[in-house]
Short mmCIF file of C-alpha atoms and ligand atoms in Angstrom, two decimals:
data_model
loop_
_atom_site.label_atom_id
_atom_site.label_comp_id
_atom_site.label_asym_id
_atom_site.label_seq_id
_atom_site.Cartn_x
_atom_site.Cartn_y
_atom_site.Cartn_z
CA MET A 23 6.15 2.48 16.60
CA LYS A 24 4.87 -0.13 19.06
CA ASP A 25 4.33 2.56 21.69
CA ILE A 26 2.66 4.90 19.24
CA ILE A 27 0.09 2.35 18.07
CA LEU A 28 -0.68 1.05 21.57
CA LYS A 29 -1.15 4.60 22.83
CA LYS A 30 -3.45 5.41 19.94
CA PHE A 31 -5.29 2.13 20.49
CA ALA A 32 -6.03 3.20 24.07
CA GLU A 33 -7.21 6.59 22.87
CA VAL A 34 -9.51 5.12 20.22
CA PHE A 35 -10.84 2.07 22.06
CA GLY A 36 -10.82 3.31 25.70
CA ASP A 37 -7.81 1.33 26.96
CA ALA A 38 -5.13 -0.97 25.59
CA ASP A 39 -5.53 -3.78 28.14
CA GLY A 40 -4.74 -7.07 26.44
CA ALA A 41 -3.79 -5.45 23.12
CA LYS A 42 -0.76 -6.75 21.26
CA ALA A 43 1.37 -5.14 18.57
CA TYR A 44 2.30 -6.70 15.22
CA PHE A 45 4.05 -5.85 11.95
CA ALA A 46 3.88 -7.09 8.36
CA PRO A 47 6.16 -5.70 5.64
CA GLY A 48 5.45 -4.24 2.22
CA ARG A 49 7.23 -5.66 -0.79
CA VAL A 50 9.02 -4.60 -3.91
CA ASN A 51 9.45 -6.78 -6.95
CA LEU A 52 12.93 -6.61 -8.47
CA ILE A 53 12.08 -8.44 -11.69
CA GLY A 54 9.42 -10.86 -13.00
CA GLU A 55 6.40 -8.63 -13.57
CA HIS A 56 2.98 -9.92 -14.61
CA THR A 57 4.39 -13.44 -14.66
CA ASP A 58 2.83 -14.72 -11.43
CA TYR A 59 -0.57 -15.52 -12.97
CA ASN A 60 1.16 -16.99 -16.01
CA GLY A 61 3.00 -19.80 -14.23
CA GLY A 62 6.29 -17.88 -14.36
CA HIS A 63 9.00 -16.78 -11.95
CA VAL A 64 9.11 -13.66 -9.80
CA PHE A 65 11.87 -12.12 -7.71
CA PRO A 66 10.41 -9.86 -4.99
CA CYS A 67 11.63 -8.99 -1.51
CA ALA A 68 9.97 -7.82 1.71
CA LEU A 69 10.80 -4.32 2.95
CA THR A 70 11.47 -2.88 6.37
CA ILE A 71 8.51 -0.52 5.83
CA GLY A 72 5.04 -2.00 6.15
CA THR A 73 1.91 -2.12 8.29
CA TYR A 74 1.91 -1.88 12.07
CA GLY A 75 -1.14 -3.17 13.88
CA ALA A 76 -2.42 -3.24 17.46
CA ALA A 77 -5.11 -5.83 18.09
CA ARG A 78 -7.16 -7.21 20.95
CA ARG A 79 -9.41 -10.25 20.99
CA ARG A 80 -12.98 -9.72 22.03
CA ASP A 81 -15.33 -12.21 23.64
CA ASP A 82 -18.25 -11.36 21.37
CA ASN A 83 -18.56 -11.25 17.58
CA ARG A 84 -18.02 -7.50 17.14
CA LEU A 85 -15.32 -6.01 14.95
CA ARG A 86 -14.00 -2.51 15.47
CA PHE A 87 -11.50 -1.14 12.97
CA TYR A 88 -9.47 2.05 13.01
CA SER A 89 -6.72 3.15 10.62
CA MET A 90 -4.29 5.95 11.41
CA ASN A 91 -3.93 6.33 7.63
CA PHE A 92 -7.64 7.10 7.22
CA GLU A 93 -8.40 8.92 10.47
CA LYS A 94 -11.33 10.81 9.00
CA LEU A 95 -13.26 7.57 8.70
CA GLY A 96 -13.13 7.09 12.48
CA VAL A 97 -13.99 3.74 14.02
CA ILE A 98 -15.67 1.35 11.60
CA GLU A 99 -17.89 -1.25 13.21
CA SER A 100 -18.99 -4.60 11.85
CA THR A 101 -19.55 -8.15 13.08
CA LEU A 102 -18.30 -11.58 12.12
CA GLU A 103 -21.82 -12.33 10.85
CA ASP A 104 -21.63 -9.39 8.48
CA LEU A 105 -18.45 -9.94 6.49
CA VAL A 106 -19.37 -8.16 3.28
CA PRO A 107 -17.32 -5.58 1.37
CA SER A 108 -17.93 -1.95 2.32
CA GLU A 109 -18.01 0.88 -0.22
CA GLU A 110 -17.24 3.65 2.26
CA ALA A 111 -14.44 2.19 4.37
CA ARG A 112 -12.68 0.25 1.67
CA TRP A 113 -9.54 -0.43 3.67
CA THR A 114 -11.57 -2.58 6.08
CA ASN A 115 -12.30 -4.95 3.19
CA TYR A 116 -8.76 -6.33 3.56
CA PRO A 117 -9.00 -7.48 7.19
CA LYS A 118 -12.65 -8.46 6.72
CA GLY A 119 -11.79 -10.39 3.56
CA VAL A 120 -9.16 -12.42 5.40
CA MET A 121 -11.59 -13.24 8.26
CA TRP A 122 -14.10 -14.34 5.62
CA ALA A 123 -11.41 -16.40 3.82
CA PHE A 124 -10.47 -18.28 7.00
CA GLY A 125 -14.14 -19.23 7.36
CA GLU A 126 -14.30 -20.40 3.74
CA LYS A 127 -11.25 -22.59 4.39
CA GLY A 128 -12.98 -24.29 7.32
CA MET A 129 -11.45 -22.14 10.07
CA LYS A 130 -14.34 -20.07 11.33
CA VAL A 131 -13.13 -17.06 13.29
CA PRO A 132 -14.71 -17.61 16.74
CA PHE A 133 -14.51 -14.11 18.26
CA GLY A 134 -14.27 -10.54 17.08
CA MET A 135 -11.46 -8.06 17.65
CA ASP A 136 -10.51 -4.43 17.94
CA LEU A 137 -7.89 -3.63 15.32
CA LEU A 138 -5.90 -0.46 14.79
CA LEU A 139 -3.52 -0.10 11.85
CA ASN A 140 -0.78 2.33 10.98
CA GLY A 141 1.08 1.78 7.72
CA ASN A 142 4.22 3.54 6.55
CA ILE A 143 3.95 2.22 2.99
CA PRO A 144 2.50 4.92 0.74
CA ASN A 145 -1.08 3.76 -0.04
CA GLY A 146 -1.81 2.74 -3.61
CA SER A 147 1.87 3.07 -4.49
CA GLY A 148 2.37 -0.45 -5.75
CA LEU A 149 4.33 -1.62 -2.70
CA SER A 150 1.45 -3.87 -1.68
CA SER A 151 -0.05 -2.10 1.28
CA SER A 152 -3.17 -4.24 0.75
CA ALA A 153 -1.32 -7.58 0.77
CA SER A 154 0.56 -6.36 3.84
CA VAL A 155 -2.74 -5.79 5.67
CA GLU A 156 -3.99 -9.20 4.54
CA VAL A 157 -0.94 -11.07 5.80
CA LEU A 158 -0.94 -9.03 9.02
CA THR A 159 -4.59 -9.96 9.66
CA GLY A 160 -3.93 -13.64 8.98
CA PHE A 161 -0.94 -13.57 11.31
CA ILE A 162 -3.05 -12.00 14.09
CA LEU A 163 -5.87 -14.53 13.60
CA ARG A 164 -3.38 -17.40 13.84
CA ASP A 165 -1.89 -15.88 16.97
CA PHE A 166 -5.27 -15.30 18.63
CA PHE A 167 -7.05 -18.53 17.74
CA GLY A 168 -4.23 -21.03 17.13
CA PHE A 169 -5.18 -21.88 13.55
CA ASP A 170 -2.77 -24.46 12.18
CA VAL A 171 -1.48 -22.59 9.13
CA SER A 172 2.04 -21.95 7.89
CA ASN A 173 3.20 -18.55 6.62
CA GLN A 174 2.92 -19.89 3.09
CA GLU A 175 -0.73 -20.75 3.77
CA LEU A 176 -1.25 -17.25 5.17
CA ALA A 177 -0.10 -15.98 1.78
CA LEU A 178 -2.56 -18.24 -0.05
CA ILE A 179 -5.43 -17.20 2.24
CA GLY A 180 -4.55 -13.55 1.61
CA GLN A 181 -4.61 -14.11 -2.15
CA PHE A 182 -7.89 -16.05 -1.88
CA SER A 183 -9.49 -13.14 -0.04
CA GLU A 184 -8.16 -10.60 -2.53
CA ASN A 185 -9.49 -12.66 -5.47
CA ASN A 186 -12.87 -13.59 -4.02
CA PHE A 187 -13.74 -10.88 -1.50
CA ASN A 188 -12.04 -7.86 -3.09
CA LYS A 189 -12.50 -9.16 -6.64
CA VAL A 190 -8.97 -8.39 -7.78
CA ASN A 191 -7.65 -11.35 -9.67
CA CYS A 192 -4.07 -10.99 -8.39
CA GLY A 193 -1.42 -13.70 -8.45
CA ILE A 194 0.46 -15.00 -5.40
CA MET A 195 3.57 -12.81 -5.57
CA ASP A 196 2.69 -10.03 -3.14
CA GLN A 197 1.29 -12.10 -0.30
CA PHE A 198 4.08 -14.66 -0.70
CA ALA A 199 6.85 -12.07 -0.63
CA ILE A 200 5.37 -10.53 2.50
CA ALA A 201 4.56 -13.72 4.40
CA MET A 202 7.92 -15.35 3.55
CA GLY A 203 10.17 -12.27 3.68
CA LYS A 204 13.76 -12.63 4.82
CA LYS A 205 16.15 -9.84 5.72
CA ASP A 206 18.68 -9.01 2.99
CA HIS A 207 17.29 -11.71 0.68
CA ALA A 208 15.01 -11.68 -2.33
CA ILE A 209 12.71 -14.62 -3.03
CA PHE A 210 13.10 -16.48 -6.32
CA LEU A 211 9.65 -18.04 -6.60
CA ASP A 212 8.32 -20.33 -9.28
CA THR A 213 4.62 -19.54 -9.26
CA ALA A 214 3.84 -22.75 -11.19
CA ASP A 215 4.46 -24.91 -8.11
CA LEU A 216 5.44 -22.44 -5.35
CA SER A 217 8.95 -23.84 -5.09
CA PHE A 218 11.29 -21.06 -4.02
CA GLU A 219 14.77 -20.14 -3.02
CA TYR A 220 16.18 -17.21 -1.02
CA ALA A 221 18.88 -15.31 -2.89
CA PRO A 222 21.14 -12.98 -0.93
CA MET A 223 20.90 -9.44 -2.30
CA VAL A 224 24.48 -8.39 -2.07
CA LEU A 225 24.67 -5.03 -3.75
CA GLU A 226 28.07 -3.91 -2.62
CA GLY A 227 28.26 -0.18 -3.02
CA ALA A 228 24.66 0.20 -4.24
CA LYS A 229 21.14 0.43 -2.83
CA ILE A 230 17.55 -0.14 -3.86
CA VAL A 231 15.76 3.15 -4.44
CA ILE A 232 12.02 3.34 -4.93
CA ALA A 233 10.41 6.27 -6.68
CA SER A 234 6.69 6.73 -6.18
CA SER A 235 4.98 8.44 -9.11
CA ASN A 236 2.20 9.60 -6.77
CA LYS A 237 -0.20 8.66 -9.52
CA LYS A 238 -2.92 6.55 -7.98
CA ARG A 239 -3.74 3.37 -9.78
CA GLY A 240 -7.30 4.46 -10.46
CA LEU A 241 -8.69 2.10 -13.07
CA GLY A 242 -5.71 -0.16 -12.56
CA ASP A 243 -7.67 -3.02 -11.08
CA SER A 244 -9.92 -3.41 -14.10
CA LYS A 245 -6.97 -3.07 -16.49
CA TYR A 246 -5.16 -5.68 -14.43
CA ASN A 247 -8.02 -8.13 -14.82
CA GLU A 248 -8.11 -7.32 -18.55
CA ARG A 249 -4.40 -8.20 -18.98
CA ARG A 250 -4.97 -11.40 -17.12
CA SER A 251 -7.80 -12.49 -19.38
CA GLU A 252 -5.83 -11.53 -22.51
CA CYS A 253 -3.11 -13.92 -21.34
CA GLU A 254 -5.66 -16.65 -20.64
CA THR A 255 -7.07 -16.38 -24.15
CA ALA A 256 -3.57 -16.38 -25.69
CA LEU A 257 -2.75 -19.50 -23.68
CA ALA A 258 -5.89 -21.27 -24.92
CA GLU A 259 -4.90 -20.41 -28.51
CA LEU A 260 -1.35 -21.73 -28.01
CA GLN A 261 -2.70 -24.90 -26.42
CA LYS A 262 -4.27 -25.79 -29.75
CA VAL A 263 -0.78 -26.22 -31.23
CA THR A 264 1.43 -27.20 -28.29
CA GLN A 265 1.04 -29.02 -25.02
CA ILE A 266 1.59 -26.44 -22.30
CA SER A 267 -0.25 -25.65 -19.10
CA THR A 268 0.94 -22.05 -18.64
CA LEU A 269 2.78 -19.40 -20.66
CA GLY A 270 5.67 -19.99 -18.27
CA ASP A 271 6.17 -23.39 -19.93
CA LEU A 272 7.47 -21.72 -23.10
CA ASP A 273 10.95 -20.38 -23.71
CA GLU A 274 11.63 -17.68 -26.31
CA GLU A 275 12.34 -20.16 -29.08
CA ALA A 276 9.16 -22.14 -28.51
CA PHE A 277 7.17 -18.92 -28.35
CA GLU A 278 8.52 -17.75 -31.70
CA LYS A 279 7.66 -21.13 -33.18
CA TYR A 280 4.04 -21.18 -31.99
CA GLN A 281 3.12 -17.50 -31.68
CA SER A 282 1.18 -17.41 -34.96
CA ALA A 283 -1.50 -19.49 -33.25
CA ILE A 284 -2.47 -16.36 -31.32
CA GLU A 285 -5.03 -14.69 -33.51
CA ASP A 286 -4.75 -11.12 -32.33
CA ASP A 287 -1.73 -8.77 -32.33
CA ILE A 288 -2.42 -7.32 -28.90
CA ARG A 289 -2.78 -10.73 -27.29
CA ARG A 290 0.41 -11.85 -29.02
CA LYS A 291 2.29 -8.93 -27.43
CA ARG A 292 0.87 -9.72 -24.01
CA ALA A 293 1.92 -13.36 -24.26
CA ARG A 294 5.34 -12.39 -25.60
CA HIS A 295 5.91 -10.25 -22.53
CA ALA A 296 4.87 -13.06 -20.18
CA VAL A 297 7.21 -15.57 -21.86
CA TYR A 298 10.23 -13.28 -22.27
CA GLU A 299 9.87 -11.73 -18.81
CA ASN A 300 9.85 -15.16 -17.22
CA GLN A 301 13.05 -16.16 -19.03
CA ARG A 302 14.59 -12.80 -18.14
CA THR A 303 13.85 -13.36 -14.47
CA VAL A 304 15.60 -16.74 -14.45
CA ARG A 305 18.58 -15.16 -16.19
CA ALA A 306 18.63 -12.20 -13.80
CA VAL A 307 18.83 -14.46 -10.75
CA ASP A 308 21.65 -16.40 -12.39
CA ALA A 309 23.44 -13.11 -13.02
CA LEU A 310 23.06 -12.09 -9.40
CA LYS A 311 24.39 -15.44 -8.21
CA ALA A 312 27.39 -14.91 -10.45
CA ASN A 313 27.86 -11.46 -8.88
CA ASP A 314 27.07 -9.79 -12.19
CA VAL A 315 25.00 -6.89 -10.89
CA LYS A 316 25.54 -5.03 -14.15
CA LEU A 317 23.76 -7.72 -16.15
CA PHE A 318 21.02 -7.87 -13.50
CA GLY A 319 20.49 -4.13 -14.08
CA GLN A 320 20.38 -4.51 -17.85
CA LEU A 321 17.71 -7.18 -17.48
CA MET A 322 15.72 -4.83 -15.23
CA ASN A 323 15.86 -2.21 -17.97
CA ALA A 324 14.74 -4.74 -20.58
CA SER A 325 11.87 -5.71 -18.30
CA HIS A 326 10.64 -2.11 -18.30
CA VAL A 327 10.81 -1.87 -22.09
CA SER A 328 8.72 -5.01 -22.41
CA LEU A 329 6.17 -3.75 -19.86
CA ARG A 330 6.01 -0.46 -21.74
CA ASP A 331 5.81 -1.72 -25.31
CA ASP A 332 4.32 -5.21 -25.16
CA TYR A 333 2.33 -5.30 -21.95
CA GLU A 334 1.42 -1.60 -22.00
CA VAL A 335 1.08 -1.08 -18.28
CA THR A 336 3.48 1.82 -17.73
CA GLY A 337 2.17 5.25 -18.78
CA LEU A 338 3.82 8.66 -18.92
CA GLU A 339 4.58 8.93 -15.20
CA LEU A 340 6.40 5.61 -14.81
CA ASP A 341 8.14 5.98 -18.17
CA THR A 342 9.40 9.44 -17.20
CA LEU A 343 10.80 8.16 -13.89
CA VAL A 344 12.54 5.22 -15.55
CA GLU A 345 13.81 6.97 -18.67
CA GLU A 346 15.23 9.82 -16.56
CA ALA A 347 16.83 7.26 -14.24
CA TRP A 348 18.55 5.55 -17.15
CA LYS A 349 20.29 8.84 -17.97
CA VAL A 350 21.91 9.17 -14.54
CA PRO A 351 25.45 7.76 -14.22
CA GLY A 352 25.59 5.28 -11.35
CA VAL A 353 22.14 3.80 -12.03
CA ILE A 354 22.64 0.07 -12.51
CA GLY A 355 19.05 -0.67 -13.53
CA SER A 356 15.59 0.87 -13.31
CA ARG A 357 12.07 -0.34 -14.07
CA MET A 358 8.46 -0.01 -13.01
CA THR A 359 7.46 -2.43 -10.27
CA GLY A 360 4.13 -3.98 -9.29
CA ALA A 361 0.98 -3.90 -11.38
CA GLY A 362 1.81 -0.63 -13.16
CA PHE A 363 -0.65 2.06 -14.34
CA GLY A 364 0.87 4.35 -11.70
CA GLY A 365 2.62 3.29 -8.51
CA CYS A 366 6.39 2.98 -8.22
CA THR A 367 9.65 2.31 -9.97
CA VAL A 368 12.55 0.36 -8.50
CA SER A 369 16.15 1.29 -9.27
CA ILE A 370 19.51 -0.02 -8.18
CA VAL A 371 21.75 2.98 -7.67
CA LYS A 372 25.38 3.25 -6.62
CA ASP A 373 25.74 4.81 -3.15
CA GLU A 374 27.59 7.88 -4.34
CA ALA A 375 25.01 8.56 -7.07
CA ILE A 376 21.86 8.41 -4.90
CA ASP A 377 21.60 12.09 -4.01
CA GLY A 378 22.14 13.17 -7.60
CA PHE A 379 19.66 10.56 -8.79
CA ILE A 380 16.92 11.86 -6.51
CA GLU A 381 17.66 15.43 -7.48
CA LYS A 382 17.84 14.87 -11.25
CA VAL A 383 14.98 12.42 -11.65
CA GLY A 384 12.87 14.40 -9.17
CA SER A 385 13.23 17.71 -10.99
CA ALA A 386 12.74 16.22 -14.47
CA TYR A 387 9.59 14.51 -13.18
CA ARG A 388 8.20 17.69 -11.66
CA GLU A 389 8.84 19.59 -14.85
CA ARG A 390 7.20 17.02 -17.11
CA ILE A 391 4.34 15.79 -14.92
CA GLY A 392 3.57 18.86 -12.85
CA TYR A 393 3.82 17.36 -9.36
CA ASP A 394 6.45 15.68 -7.22
CA ALA A 395 7.59 12.09 -7.06
CA ASP A 396 8.72 10.68 -3.70
CA PHE A 397 11.91 8.71 -3.22
CA TYR A 398 12.71 6.02 -0.67
CA VAL A 399 16.03 4.29 -0.14
CA VAL A 400 14.79 0.96 1.16
CA GLU A 401 16.11 -2.06 2.98
CA ILE A 402 15.08 -5.68 2.67
CA GLY A 403 13.44 -6.93 5.85
CA ASP A 404 11.86 -9.98 7.46
CA GLY A 405 8.29 -11.29 7.19
CA PRO A 406 5.37 -10.72 9.62
CA ARG A 407 5.92 -10.80 13.37
CA ALA A 408 4.60 -9.87 16.81
CA LEU A 409 6.46 -6.89 18.25
C1 GLA B 519 0.13 -6.91 -8.61
C2 GLA B 519 -0.44 -8.27 -8.25
C3 GLA B 519 0.63 -9.36 -8.32
C4 GLA B 519 1.37 -9.32 -9.65
C5 GLA B 519 1.82 -7.90 -9.98
C6 GLA B 519 2.40 -7.78 -11.37
O1 GLA B 519 1.05 -6.51 -7.65
O2 GLA B 519 -1.02 -8.24 -6.97
O3 GLA B 519 0.05 -10.63 -8.10
O4 GLA B 519 0.60 -9.86 -10.67
O5 GLA B 519 0.75 -6.97 -9.88
O6 GLA B 519 3.57 -8.51 -11.45
#
């Protein structure tokens, strides 16, 4: 891939003198969904698929962007003095947002760059192509200008840019999983204080299979922000009767005791999901440590049910993929992953059952939904790096 992007860079920008190649992964979340803005736990991992980038420092303030995933847009030009979101070339809002965020954090980007990207994560699939571009950009800026920031800070800068430049109120999970990725490990992260632990993903005889619904998220961003504010209101209601700072502070028992303080049924369901999902995530990681992959899978299934019934972020496409997966012998667990409203599911499938899984779930999906899903058998990879 390095050769491909440097060759294309030369084609697009005249030559590739002084250009360097980089990579940042995508991520998949195994369990702990919609908990990261509720002070709960998440359990994502970085993938070996992600975003490749070729970049060259300039000695003026110009920015030239090109994406091999959006070739029709051609070269998009801007300057460091003009870091405002674009309506037409929306993908450039991710690198631009990160440049802007560095400035906001007191690290003004001194010179422009030529940047070419080529991602092999399906766009809008819920595998965090946007967070991957954010972390990649931060990594390149650190490499070019020597900013003194750790990978964890790169994650926080990425989230800051997504929240404030792109106006999506996301939590820290995606950027953290990408910036801190470790081969063959998932990251057990407590989003309340960012303490974390790497857990080896030993799935002897099984693999992680991602199914993309090919349904674009569409209105997902506004629905996402709506869920977030429902949880904030529910928290404020609970705080009238118990001393907590996030929904993640409650266990199931405490939730049942105080839940009547939430004045609306819908908000109560949202909060219930956040509390139960957090507890489920802690239990799932314990199960994995005890080598109980079966229980891990059952908790994944329960996570999907809660996202479907209480959080209501699944929809026909994701439910079809998951419910068909549950029927296939050899599927250890299956659930939607990411924000929902379209995007992907994640399943743990025994090696010998993978072909049948793809065939059965794929044909049931086509029949019910009218178009194809795509399947990826994925591997857990490392975080961002120069190539
Ligand atoms: C998106 C957000 C994350 C997280 C998930 C849901 O991926 O970017 O911060 O909230 O949705 O778990």
